Coordinates of C-alpha atoms in Angstrom, one line a residue:
Chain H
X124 CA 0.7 -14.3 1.2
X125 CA -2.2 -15.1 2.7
X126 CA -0.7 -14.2 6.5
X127 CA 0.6 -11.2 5.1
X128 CA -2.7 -10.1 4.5
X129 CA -4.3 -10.8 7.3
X130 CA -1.6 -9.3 9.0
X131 CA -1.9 -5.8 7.1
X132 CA -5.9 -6.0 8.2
X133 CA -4.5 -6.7 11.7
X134 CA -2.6 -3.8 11.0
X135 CA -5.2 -1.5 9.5
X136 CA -7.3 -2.2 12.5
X137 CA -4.6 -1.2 14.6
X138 CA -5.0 2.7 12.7
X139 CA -8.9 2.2 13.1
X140 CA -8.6 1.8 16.5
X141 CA -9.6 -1.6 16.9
X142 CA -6.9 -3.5 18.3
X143 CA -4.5 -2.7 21.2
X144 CA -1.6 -0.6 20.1
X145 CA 1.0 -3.2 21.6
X146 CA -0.1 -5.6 19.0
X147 CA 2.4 -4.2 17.0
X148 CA 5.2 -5.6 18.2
X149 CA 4.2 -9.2 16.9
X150 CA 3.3 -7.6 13.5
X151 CA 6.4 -6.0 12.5
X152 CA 10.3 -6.5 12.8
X153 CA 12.4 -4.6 15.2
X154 CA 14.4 -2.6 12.6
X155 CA 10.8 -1.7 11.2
X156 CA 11.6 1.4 9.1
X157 CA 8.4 3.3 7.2
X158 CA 8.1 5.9 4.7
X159 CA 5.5 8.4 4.3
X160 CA 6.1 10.7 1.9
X161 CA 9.7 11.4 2.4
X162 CA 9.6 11.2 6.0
X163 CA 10.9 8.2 7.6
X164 CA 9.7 6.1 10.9
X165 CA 10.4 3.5 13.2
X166 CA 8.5 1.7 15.5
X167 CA 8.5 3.8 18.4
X168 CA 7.8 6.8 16.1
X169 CA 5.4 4.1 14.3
X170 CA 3.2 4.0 17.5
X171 CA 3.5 7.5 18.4
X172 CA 1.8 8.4 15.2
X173 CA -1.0 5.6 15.5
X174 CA -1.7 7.0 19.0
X175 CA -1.5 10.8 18.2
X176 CA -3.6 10.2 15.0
X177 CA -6.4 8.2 17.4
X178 CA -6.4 11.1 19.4
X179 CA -7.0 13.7 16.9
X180 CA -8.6 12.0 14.4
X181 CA -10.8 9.3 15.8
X182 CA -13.6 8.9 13.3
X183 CA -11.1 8.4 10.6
X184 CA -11.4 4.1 9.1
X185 CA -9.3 3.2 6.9
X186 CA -10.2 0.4 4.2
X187 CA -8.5 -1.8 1.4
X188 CA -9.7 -1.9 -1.9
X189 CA -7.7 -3.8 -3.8
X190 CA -4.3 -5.9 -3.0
X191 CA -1.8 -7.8 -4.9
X192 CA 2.0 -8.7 -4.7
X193 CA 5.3 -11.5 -4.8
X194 CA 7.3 -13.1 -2.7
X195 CA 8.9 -9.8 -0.9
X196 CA 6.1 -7.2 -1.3
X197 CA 2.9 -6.6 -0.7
X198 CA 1.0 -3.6 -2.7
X199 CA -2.2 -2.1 -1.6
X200 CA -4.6 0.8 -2.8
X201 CA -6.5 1.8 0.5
X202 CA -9.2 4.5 1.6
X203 CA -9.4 6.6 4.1
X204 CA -13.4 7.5 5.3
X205 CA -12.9 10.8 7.3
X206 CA -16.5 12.2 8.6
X207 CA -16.3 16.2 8.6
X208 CA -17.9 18.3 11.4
X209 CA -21.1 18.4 9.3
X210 CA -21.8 14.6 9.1
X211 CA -20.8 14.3 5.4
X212 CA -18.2 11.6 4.9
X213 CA -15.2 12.2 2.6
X214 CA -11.9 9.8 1.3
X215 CA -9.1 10.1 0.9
X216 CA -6.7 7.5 -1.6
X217 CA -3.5 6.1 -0.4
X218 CA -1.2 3.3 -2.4
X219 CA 1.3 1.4 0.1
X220 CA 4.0 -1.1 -0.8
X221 CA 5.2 -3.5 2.3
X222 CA 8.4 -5.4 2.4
X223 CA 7.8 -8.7 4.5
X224 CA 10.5 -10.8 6.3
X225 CA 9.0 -14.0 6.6
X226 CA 5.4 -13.2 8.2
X227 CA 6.6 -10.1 9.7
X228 CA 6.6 -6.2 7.8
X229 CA 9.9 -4.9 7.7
X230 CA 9.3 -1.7 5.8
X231 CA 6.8 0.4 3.9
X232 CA 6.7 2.8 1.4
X233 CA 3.3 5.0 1.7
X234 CA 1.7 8.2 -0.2
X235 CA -1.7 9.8 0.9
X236 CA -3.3 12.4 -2.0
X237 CA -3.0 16.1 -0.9
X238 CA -6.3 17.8 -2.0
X239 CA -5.9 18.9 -5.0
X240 CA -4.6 21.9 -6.0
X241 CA -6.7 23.2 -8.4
X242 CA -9.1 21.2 -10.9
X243 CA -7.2 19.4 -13.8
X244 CA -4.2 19.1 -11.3
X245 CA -3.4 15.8 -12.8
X246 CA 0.6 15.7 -13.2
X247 CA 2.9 13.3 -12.9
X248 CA 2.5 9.9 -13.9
Chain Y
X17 CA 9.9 -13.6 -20.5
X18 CA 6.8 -14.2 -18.3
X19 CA 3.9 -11.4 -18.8
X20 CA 4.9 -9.8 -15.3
X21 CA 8.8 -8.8 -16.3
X22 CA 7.3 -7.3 -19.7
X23 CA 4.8 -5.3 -17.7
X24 CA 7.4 -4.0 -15.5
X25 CA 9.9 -3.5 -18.1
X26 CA 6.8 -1.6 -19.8
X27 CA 6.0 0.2 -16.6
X28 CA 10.3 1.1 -16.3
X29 CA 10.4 2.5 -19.8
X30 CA 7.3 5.0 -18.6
X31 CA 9.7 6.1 -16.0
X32 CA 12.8 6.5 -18.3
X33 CA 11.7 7.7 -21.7
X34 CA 8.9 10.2 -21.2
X35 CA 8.8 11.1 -17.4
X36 CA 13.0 11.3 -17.2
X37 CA 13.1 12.6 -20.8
X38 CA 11.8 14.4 -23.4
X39 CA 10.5 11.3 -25.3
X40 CA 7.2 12.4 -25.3
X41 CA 5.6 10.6 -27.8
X42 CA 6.8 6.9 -26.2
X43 CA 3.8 6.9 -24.4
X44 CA 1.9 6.4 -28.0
X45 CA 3.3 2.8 -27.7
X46 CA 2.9 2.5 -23.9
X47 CA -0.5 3.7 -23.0
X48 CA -3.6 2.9 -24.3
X49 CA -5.9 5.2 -26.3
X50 CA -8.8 4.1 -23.4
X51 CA -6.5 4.4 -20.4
X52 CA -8.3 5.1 -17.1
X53 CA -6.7 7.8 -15.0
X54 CA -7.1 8.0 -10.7
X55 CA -5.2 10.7 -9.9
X56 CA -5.8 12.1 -5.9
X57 CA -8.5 9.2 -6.1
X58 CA -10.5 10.9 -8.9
X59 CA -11.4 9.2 -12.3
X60 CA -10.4 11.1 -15.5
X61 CA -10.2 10.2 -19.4
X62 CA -6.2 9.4 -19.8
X63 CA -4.6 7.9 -22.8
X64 CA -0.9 9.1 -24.6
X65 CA -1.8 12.4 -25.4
X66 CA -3.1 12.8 -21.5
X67 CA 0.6 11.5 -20.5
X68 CA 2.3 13.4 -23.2
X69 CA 0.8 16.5 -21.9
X70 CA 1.4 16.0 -18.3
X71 CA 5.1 14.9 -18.4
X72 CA 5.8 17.6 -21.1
X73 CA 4.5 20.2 -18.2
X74 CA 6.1 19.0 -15.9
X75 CA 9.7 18.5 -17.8
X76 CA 9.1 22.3 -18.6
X77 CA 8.9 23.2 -15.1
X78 CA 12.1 20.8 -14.1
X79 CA 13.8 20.0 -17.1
X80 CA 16.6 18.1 -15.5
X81 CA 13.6 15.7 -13.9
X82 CA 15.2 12.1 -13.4
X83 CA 13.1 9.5 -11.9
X84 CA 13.9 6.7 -10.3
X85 CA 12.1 3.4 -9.5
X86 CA 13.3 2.4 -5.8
X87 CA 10.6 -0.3 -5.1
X88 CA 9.2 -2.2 -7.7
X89 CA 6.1 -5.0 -7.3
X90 CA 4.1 -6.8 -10.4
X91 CA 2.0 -9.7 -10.4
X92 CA -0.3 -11.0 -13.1
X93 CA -1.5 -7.6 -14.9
X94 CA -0.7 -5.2 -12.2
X95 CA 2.3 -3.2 -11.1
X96 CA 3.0 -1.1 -8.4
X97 CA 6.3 1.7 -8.2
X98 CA 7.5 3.7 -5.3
X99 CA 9.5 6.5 -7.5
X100 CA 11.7 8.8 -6.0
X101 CA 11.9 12.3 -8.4
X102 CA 15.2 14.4 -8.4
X103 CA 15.2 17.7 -10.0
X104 CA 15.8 21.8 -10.7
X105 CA 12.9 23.9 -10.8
X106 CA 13.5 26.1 -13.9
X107 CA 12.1 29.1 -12.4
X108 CA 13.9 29.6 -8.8
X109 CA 16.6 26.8 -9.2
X110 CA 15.6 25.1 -6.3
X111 CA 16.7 21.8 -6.2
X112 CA 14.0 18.7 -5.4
X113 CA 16.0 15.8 -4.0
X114 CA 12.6 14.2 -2.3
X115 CA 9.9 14.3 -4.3
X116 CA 7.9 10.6 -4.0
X117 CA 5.2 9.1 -5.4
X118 CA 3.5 5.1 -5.2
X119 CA 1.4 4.3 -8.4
X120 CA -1.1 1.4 -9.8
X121 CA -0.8 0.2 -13.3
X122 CA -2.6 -2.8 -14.9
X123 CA -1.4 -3.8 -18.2
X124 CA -3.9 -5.5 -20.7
X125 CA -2.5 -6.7 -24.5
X126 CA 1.1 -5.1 -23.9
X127 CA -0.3 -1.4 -23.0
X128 CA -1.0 0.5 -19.5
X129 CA -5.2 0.5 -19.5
X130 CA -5.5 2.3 -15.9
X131 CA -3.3 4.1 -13.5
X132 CA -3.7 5.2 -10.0
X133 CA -1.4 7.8 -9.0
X134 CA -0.7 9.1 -5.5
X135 CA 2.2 11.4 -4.9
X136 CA 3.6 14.0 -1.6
X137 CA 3.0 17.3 -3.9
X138 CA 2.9 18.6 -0.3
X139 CA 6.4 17.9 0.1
X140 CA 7.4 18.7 -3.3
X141 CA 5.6 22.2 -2.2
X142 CA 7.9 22.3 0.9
X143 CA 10.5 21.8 -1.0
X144 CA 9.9 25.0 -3.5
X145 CA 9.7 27.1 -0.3
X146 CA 5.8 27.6 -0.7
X147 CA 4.5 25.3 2.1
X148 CA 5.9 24.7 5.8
X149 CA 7.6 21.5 6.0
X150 CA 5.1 18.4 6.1
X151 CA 6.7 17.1 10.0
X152 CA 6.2 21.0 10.7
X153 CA 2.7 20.7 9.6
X154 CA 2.1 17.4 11.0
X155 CA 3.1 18.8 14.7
X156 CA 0.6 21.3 14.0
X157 CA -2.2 18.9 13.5
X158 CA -1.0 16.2 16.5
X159 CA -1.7 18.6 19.9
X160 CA 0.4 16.0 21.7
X161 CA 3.6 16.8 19.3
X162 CA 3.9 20.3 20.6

């Protein structure tokens, strides 16, 4: 598991901008298929989003606060540190669950919080 | 059975008795009176009656709400679900067929202590008719997508 952490940092550095884009390709399996929200991706769509989001959101990091998981999956709570126009720094919270094949990711499962839409919007589960 | 499978099993009946029923009070013997809530990365008081409010709302908005676990992880006391959320809104008889969600749970002496809870309300929004499409949303954010 241990690989398929330091992968998923790899990878997390990839959205922070601090590794090539093209890395990719030795992280994750060809029939890479993710899911964010209900929207699916593959790879090519994979980098087109890393690239677009770089573009348009470049002082965006994302961290990893706390991971844990089994043979198949990997589950991790992350951050994202997004600086606003006026300096001050907000997060966001996102949970993702990999599937690995072997050392490589095969798919993910993803949600990012929405703002809220009102206070005590606390529903579901 | 090793402590994982009862957590999950714990975690499944959640899923199946109050959030895809109307067993409401379940979550009396599932959550713990001190439970630690993180919805949208926020920390709130939870506990039974928090749940039993919550899930009672939202049954009375979609009353046909059926939840199902697609993706499933545990591993000493924690457990992780990627659900998947079919249902009719009561009001406008719109049907949700997509509405997804990936939640934290750690277990401690047979009970849910703390949940994180992320879910795509924008695309549950999108789905009611009452926000554009999240991909039509997203190409308005990337400039290159246009």
């Amino acid at each position: 598991m241990g690989d398929r952490r330091e992968t998923l940092r790899r990878y997390q550095a990839i959205w922070n901008g601090e590794q090539p884009l093209d890395t990719l390709d030795e992280m994750v399996t060809p029939g890479f298929v993710g899911h964010i929200g209900s929207r699916d991706r593959d790879l090519s769509r994979l980098k087109e989003d890393i690239a677009s989001y770089r573009a348009n959101a470049p002082t965006v990091r994302f961290t990893i606060d706390h991971q844990f998981g089994d043979e198949e999956y990997l589950a991790s709570r992350a951050t994202a540190h997004i600086s606003g126009q006026d300096g001050n720094e907000f997060t966001l919270q996102g949970i993702n669950i990999s599937r690995w094949e072997g050392d490589r990711l095969a798919e993910e499962w993803a949600v990012w919080e929405t703002p809220p839409v009102s206070e005590g919007d606390d529903r579901v589960g | 059975m090793i402590a994982s499978d009862s957590n999950e099993a714990l975690v499944r009946r959640l899923y199946d008795a109050v959030w895809s029923s109307d067993d409401f009070e379940i979550a009396d013997e599932l959550i713990a009176e001190g439970e630690t809530h993180h919805p949208h990365g926020r920390t709130v008081a939870g506990g039974p009656a928090f749940q039993k409010q919550a899930a009672s709302a939202f049954r009375a908005a979609f009353p046909d709400a059926r939840f199902a676990l697609e993706v499933i992880v545990s591993a000493g006391d924690l457990v992780s679900v990627r659900w998947r959320c079919t249902a009719t809104h009561a009001q406008t008889g719109a049907k949700i067929e997509d509405y997804v969600g990936v939640n934290f749970f750690r277990i401690a002496d047979g009970k849910i202590v703390e949940i994180w809870d992320t879910r795509d309300d924008l695309g549950l929004f999108a789905q009611l008719g009452l926000a554009p499409p999240p991909a039509e949303l997203m190409s308005q954010v990337y400039r290159s997508e246009e």
